[in-house]
XYZ file of C-alpha atoms in Angstrom:
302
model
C -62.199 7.944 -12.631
C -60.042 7.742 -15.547
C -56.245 8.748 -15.268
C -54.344 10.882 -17.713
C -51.968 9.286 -19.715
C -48.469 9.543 -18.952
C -46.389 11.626 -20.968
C -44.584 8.785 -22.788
C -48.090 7.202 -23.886
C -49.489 10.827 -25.134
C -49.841 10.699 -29.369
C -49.528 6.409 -28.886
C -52.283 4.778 -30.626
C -52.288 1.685 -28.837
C -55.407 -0.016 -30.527
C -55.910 -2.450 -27.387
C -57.096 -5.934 -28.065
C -59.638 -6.898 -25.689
C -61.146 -9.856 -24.177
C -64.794 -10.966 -25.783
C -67.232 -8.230 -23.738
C -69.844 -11.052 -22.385
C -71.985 -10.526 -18.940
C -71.845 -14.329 -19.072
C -68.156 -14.376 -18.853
C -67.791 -11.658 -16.043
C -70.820 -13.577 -13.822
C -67.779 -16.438 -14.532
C -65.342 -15.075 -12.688
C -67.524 -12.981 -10.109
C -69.093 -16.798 -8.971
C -65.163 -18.394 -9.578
C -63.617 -15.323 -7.040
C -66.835 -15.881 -4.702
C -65.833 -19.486 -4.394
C -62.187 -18.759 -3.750
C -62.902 -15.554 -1.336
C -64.694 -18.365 1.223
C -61.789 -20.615 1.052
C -58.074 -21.436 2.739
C -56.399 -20.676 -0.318
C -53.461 -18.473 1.414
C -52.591 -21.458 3.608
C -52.775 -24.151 0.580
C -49.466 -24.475 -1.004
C -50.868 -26.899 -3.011
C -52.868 -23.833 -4.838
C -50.059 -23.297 -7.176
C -48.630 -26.595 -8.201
C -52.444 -27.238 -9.131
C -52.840 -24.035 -10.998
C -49.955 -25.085 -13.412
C -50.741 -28.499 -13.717
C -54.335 -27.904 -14.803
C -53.582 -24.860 -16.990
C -50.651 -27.121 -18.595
C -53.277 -29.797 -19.471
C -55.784 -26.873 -20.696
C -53.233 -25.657 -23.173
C -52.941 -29.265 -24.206
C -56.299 -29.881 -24.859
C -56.928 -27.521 -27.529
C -58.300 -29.264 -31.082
C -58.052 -26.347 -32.927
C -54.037 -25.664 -32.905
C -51.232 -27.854 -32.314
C -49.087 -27.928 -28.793
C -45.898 -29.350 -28.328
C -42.338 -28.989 -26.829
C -43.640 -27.391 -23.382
C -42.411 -30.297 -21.716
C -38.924 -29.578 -22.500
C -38.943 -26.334 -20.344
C -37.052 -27.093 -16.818
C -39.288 -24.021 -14.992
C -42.722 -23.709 -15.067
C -44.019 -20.978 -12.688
C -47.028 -18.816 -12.104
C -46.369 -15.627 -13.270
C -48.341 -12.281 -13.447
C -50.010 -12.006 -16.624
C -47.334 -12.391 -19.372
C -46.136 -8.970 -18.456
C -43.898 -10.434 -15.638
C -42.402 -12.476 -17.768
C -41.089 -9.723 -20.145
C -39.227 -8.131 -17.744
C -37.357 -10.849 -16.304
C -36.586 -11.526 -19.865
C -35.134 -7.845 -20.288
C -33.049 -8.269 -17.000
C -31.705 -11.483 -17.614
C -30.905 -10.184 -21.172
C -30.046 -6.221 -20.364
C -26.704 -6.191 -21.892
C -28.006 -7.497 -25.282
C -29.788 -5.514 -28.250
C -33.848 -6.718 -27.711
C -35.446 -6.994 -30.853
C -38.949 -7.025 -32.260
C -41.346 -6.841 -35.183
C -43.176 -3.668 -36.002
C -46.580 -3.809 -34.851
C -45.305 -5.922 -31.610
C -47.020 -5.423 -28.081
C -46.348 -1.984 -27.780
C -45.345 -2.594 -23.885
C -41.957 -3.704 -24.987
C -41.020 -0.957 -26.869
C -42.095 1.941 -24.338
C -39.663 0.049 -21.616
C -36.574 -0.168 -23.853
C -37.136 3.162 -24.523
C -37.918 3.598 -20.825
C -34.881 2.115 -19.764
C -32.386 3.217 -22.199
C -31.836 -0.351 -23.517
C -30.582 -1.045 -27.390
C -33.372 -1.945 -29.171
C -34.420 -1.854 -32.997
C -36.856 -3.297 -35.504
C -36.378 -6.825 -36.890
C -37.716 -5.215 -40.173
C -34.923 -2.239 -40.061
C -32.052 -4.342 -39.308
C -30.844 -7.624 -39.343
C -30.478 -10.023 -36.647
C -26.488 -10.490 -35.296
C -25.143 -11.771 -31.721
C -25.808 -9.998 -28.812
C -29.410 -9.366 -29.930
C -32.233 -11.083 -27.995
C -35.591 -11.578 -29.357
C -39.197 -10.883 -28.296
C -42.195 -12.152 -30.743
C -45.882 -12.511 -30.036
C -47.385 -16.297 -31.270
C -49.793 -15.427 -32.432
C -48.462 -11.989 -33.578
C -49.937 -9.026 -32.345
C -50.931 -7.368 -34.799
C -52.885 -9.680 -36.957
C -53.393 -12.805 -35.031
C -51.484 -15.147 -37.111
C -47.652 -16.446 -37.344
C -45.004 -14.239 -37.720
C -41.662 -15.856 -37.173
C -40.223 -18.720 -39.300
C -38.941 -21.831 -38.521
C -35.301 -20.104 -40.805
C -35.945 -17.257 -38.425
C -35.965 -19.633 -35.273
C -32.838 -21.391 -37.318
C -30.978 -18.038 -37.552
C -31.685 -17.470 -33.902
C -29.887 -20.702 -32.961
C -26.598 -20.030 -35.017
C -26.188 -16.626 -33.687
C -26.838 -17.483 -29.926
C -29.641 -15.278 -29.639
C -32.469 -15.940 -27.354
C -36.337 -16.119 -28.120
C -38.953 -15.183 -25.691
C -42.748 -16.212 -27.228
C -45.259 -14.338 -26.072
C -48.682 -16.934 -26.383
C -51.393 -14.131 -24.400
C -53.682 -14.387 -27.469
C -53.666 -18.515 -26.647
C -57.391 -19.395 -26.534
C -58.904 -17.200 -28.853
C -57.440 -18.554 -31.937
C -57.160 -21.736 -34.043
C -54.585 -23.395 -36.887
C -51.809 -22.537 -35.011
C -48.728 -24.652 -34.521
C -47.607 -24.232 -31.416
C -43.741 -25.839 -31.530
C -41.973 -24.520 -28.893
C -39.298 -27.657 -29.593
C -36.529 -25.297 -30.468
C -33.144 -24.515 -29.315
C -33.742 -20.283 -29.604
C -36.701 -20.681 -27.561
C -35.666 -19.959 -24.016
C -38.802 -18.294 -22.506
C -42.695 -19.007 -23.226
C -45.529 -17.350 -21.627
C -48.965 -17.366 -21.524
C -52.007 -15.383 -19.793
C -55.920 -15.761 -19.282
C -56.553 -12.275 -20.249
C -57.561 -12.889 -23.531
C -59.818 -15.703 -23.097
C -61.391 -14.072 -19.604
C -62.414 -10.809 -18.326
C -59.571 -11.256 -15.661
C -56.772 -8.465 -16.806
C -56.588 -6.910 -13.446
C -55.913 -10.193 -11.809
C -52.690 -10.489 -13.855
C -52.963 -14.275 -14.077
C -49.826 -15.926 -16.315
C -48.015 -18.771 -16.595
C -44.040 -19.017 -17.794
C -41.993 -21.846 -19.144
C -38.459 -21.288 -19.259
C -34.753 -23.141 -19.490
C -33.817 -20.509 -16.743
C -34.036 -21.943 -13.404
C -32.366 -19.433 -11.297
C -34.350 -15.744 -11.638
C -37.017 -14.175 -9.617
C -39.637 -15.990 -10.929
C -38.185 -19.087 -10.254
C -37.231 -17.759 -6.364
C -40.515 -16.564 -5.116
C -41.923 -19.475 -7.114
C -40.013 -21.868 -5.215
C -41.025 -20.042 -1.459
C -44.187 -19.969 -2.828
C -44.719 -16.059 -2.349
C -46.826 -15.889 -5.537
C -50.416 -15.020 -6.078
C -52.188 -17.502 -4.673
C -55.330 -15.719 -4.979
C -55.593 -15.644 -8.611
C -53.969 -18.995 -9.741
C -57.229 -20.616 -7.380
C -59.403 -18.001 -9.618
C -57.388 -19.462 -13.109
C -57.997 -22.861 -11.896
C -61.652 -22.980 -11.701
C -62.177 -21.177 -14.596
C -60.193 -23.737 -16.363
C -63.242 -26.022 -15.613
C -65.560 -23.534 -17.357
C -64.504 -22.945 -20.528
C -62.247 -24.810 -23.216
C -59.873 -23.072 -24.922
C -61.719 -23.614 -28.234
C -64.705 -22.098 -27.303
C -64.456 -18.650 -28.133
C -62.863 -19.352 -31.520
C -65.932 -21.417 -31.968
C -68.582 -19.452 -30.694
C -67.686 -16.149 -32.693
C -65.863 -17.278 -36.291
C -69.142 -17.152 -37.979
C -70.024 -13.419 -36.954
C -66.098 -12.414 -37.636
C -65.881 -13.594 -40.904
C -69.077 -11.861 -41.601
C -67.702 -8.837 -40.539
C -64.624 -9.399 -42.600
C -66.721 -9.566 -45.956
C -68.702 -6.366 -44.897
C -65.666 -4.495 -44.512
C -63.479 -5.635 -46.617
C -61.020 -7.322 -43.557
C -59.262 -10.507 -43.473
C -60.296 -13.267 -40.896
C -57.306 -13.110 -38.411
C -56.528 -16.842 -37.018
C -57.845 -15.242 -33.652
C -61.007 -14.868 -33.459
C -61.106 -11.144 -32.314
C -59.536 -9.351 -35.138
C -60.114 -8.592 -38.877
C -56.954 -7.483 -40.810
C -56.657 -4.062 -42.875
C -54.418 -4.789 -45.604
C -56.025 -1.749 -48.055
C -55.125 1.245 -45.103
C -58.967 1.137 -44.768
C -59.057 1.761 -41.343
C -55.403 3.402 -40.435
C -56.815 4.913 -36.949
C -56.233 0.806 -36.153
C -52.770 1.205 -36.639
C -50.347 -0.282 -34.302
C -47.440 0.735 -36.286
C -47.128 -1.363 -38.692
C -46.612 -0.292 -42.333
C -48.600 -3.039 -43.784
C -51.578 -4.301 -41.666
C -54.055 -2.550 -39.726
C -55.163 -5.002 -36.602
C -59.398 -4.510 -36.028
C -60.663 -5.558 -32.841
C -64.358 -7.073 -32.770
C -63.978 -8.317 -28.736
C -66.357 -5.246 -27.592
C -69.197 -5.845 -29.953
C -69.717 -9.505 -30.325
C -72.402 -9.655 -28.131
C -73.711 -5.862 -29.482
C -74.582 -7.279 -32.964
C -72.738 -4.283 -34.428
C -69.225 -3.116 -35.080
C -68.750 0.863 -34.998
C -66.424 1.201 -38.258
């Protein structure tokens, strides 16, 4: 049954990016929850500390994009999804201004608005002190970079703090990921993207904050044990390359037949003529096409 939408979401295009539709994929994490469902997994607070370590390493071990700087996060926790993450961002952070880029994740937006925190557009207005920043890497509406490393600079001198949102990690390539920064408090990552698994809400956070909820139930181990077992064993399953490599040849074919630029993930081609504005995420300049569904369909409904 589908639910209506609630009355904040009503007229919202939201132009979801979804993970790669494969029946290959979902028998992949039907056999990985099978395993885990005839297990002690509950009773195994070892689950967790595993879970990070190996998907630490499986961020690492990408040869298509550069990783570095993780290590000098003080908190690494599970987390659910990258969603989790966001709002202990906005409550650690609720007295300043939050800040993104047009075209962001539109969650962030609909909660500030939500929750009657200051908020405005990095495009509208400039940055000052007391603002704290949000940014998708890759950016979420076209798959590649957004910020600068002057951006990052800027952060620093006005004592503003940088959450990175990485969900679109393992779907994309020629990325730098240098999270060796000052601004950069908070980065987060989920196996959404690169798995059918968004209803298991499977994340994990680094951070220089030691002390919030994350960190609490982390450390008493009152996390979801059930799906960092699932996020483990699919890390044996699938690199984070493959996707990237098993689809760039039939997106950049679609990108010439429509007229689309090749996003740096995988999934998207980029509307830069306002071909295809029903794709818009609000953006003034890009529309963000989403090729997930129909991969494996051989056809792309535009």
């Amino acid at each position: 049954m589908t639910l209506p939408l609630q009355a904040n979401l009503i007229g919202i295009a939201t132009a979801p990016a979804d993970c790669v539709n494969d029946p290959l994929k979902d028998q992949m994490v039907h056999e990985a929850t099978r395993q885990v469902a005839g297990t002690q997994w509950l009773e195994d607070d070892s689950v967790v500390p595993m879970f990070l370590a190996r998907y630490k390493n499986w961020i690492n071990s990408t040869e298509l994009n550069a990783v570095s700087g993780l290590d000098t996060f003080p908190s690494v926790n599970f987390a659910q999804g990258t969603t989790e993450s966001f709002d202990k961002f906005y409550l650690r952070n609720h007295q300043r201004r939050f800040r993104c880029y047009r075209g962001e994740y539109l969650y962030h937006e609909l909660s500030w608005k939500s929750n009657s925190n200051r908020w405005a557009y990095i495009d509208d207005e400039p940055l000052a002190k007391g603002d704290a920043v949000v940014c998708s890497f890759p950016f979420a509406d076209t798959g590649n970079q957004k910020h600068t490393k002057e951006f990052l600079n800027q952060c620093t001198e006005l004592e503003i703090p940088v959450l990175f949102d990485c969900a679109f990690f393992g779907i994309c390539a020629r990325h730098n990921f240098d999270f060796d920064h000052p601004a950069i408090t908070d980065v987060c990552f989920s196996l959404s993207k690169p798995f059918p698994v968004y209803g298991m809400r499977i994340g994990i956070r680094f951070s220089k904050d030691t002390t919030d909820g994350i960190n609490i139930y982390g450390n008493t181990h009152y996390v979801n044990k059930f799906g960092a077992a699932i996020g483990t064993r699919l890390f044996e399953n699938q690199h984070p390359d493959d996707i990237y490599n098993t689809y760039r040849k039939q997106q950049v074919t679609w990108c010439q037949e429509y007229g689309l630029e090749p996003s740096q993930c995988v999934t998207f081609g980029i509307d830069h003529k306002h071909r295809y504005n029903n794709h818009n995420r609000g953006s003034k300049d890009t529309n963000r096409v989403c090729f997930a569904k129909f991969f494996n369909k051989g056809y792309v409904p535009l």
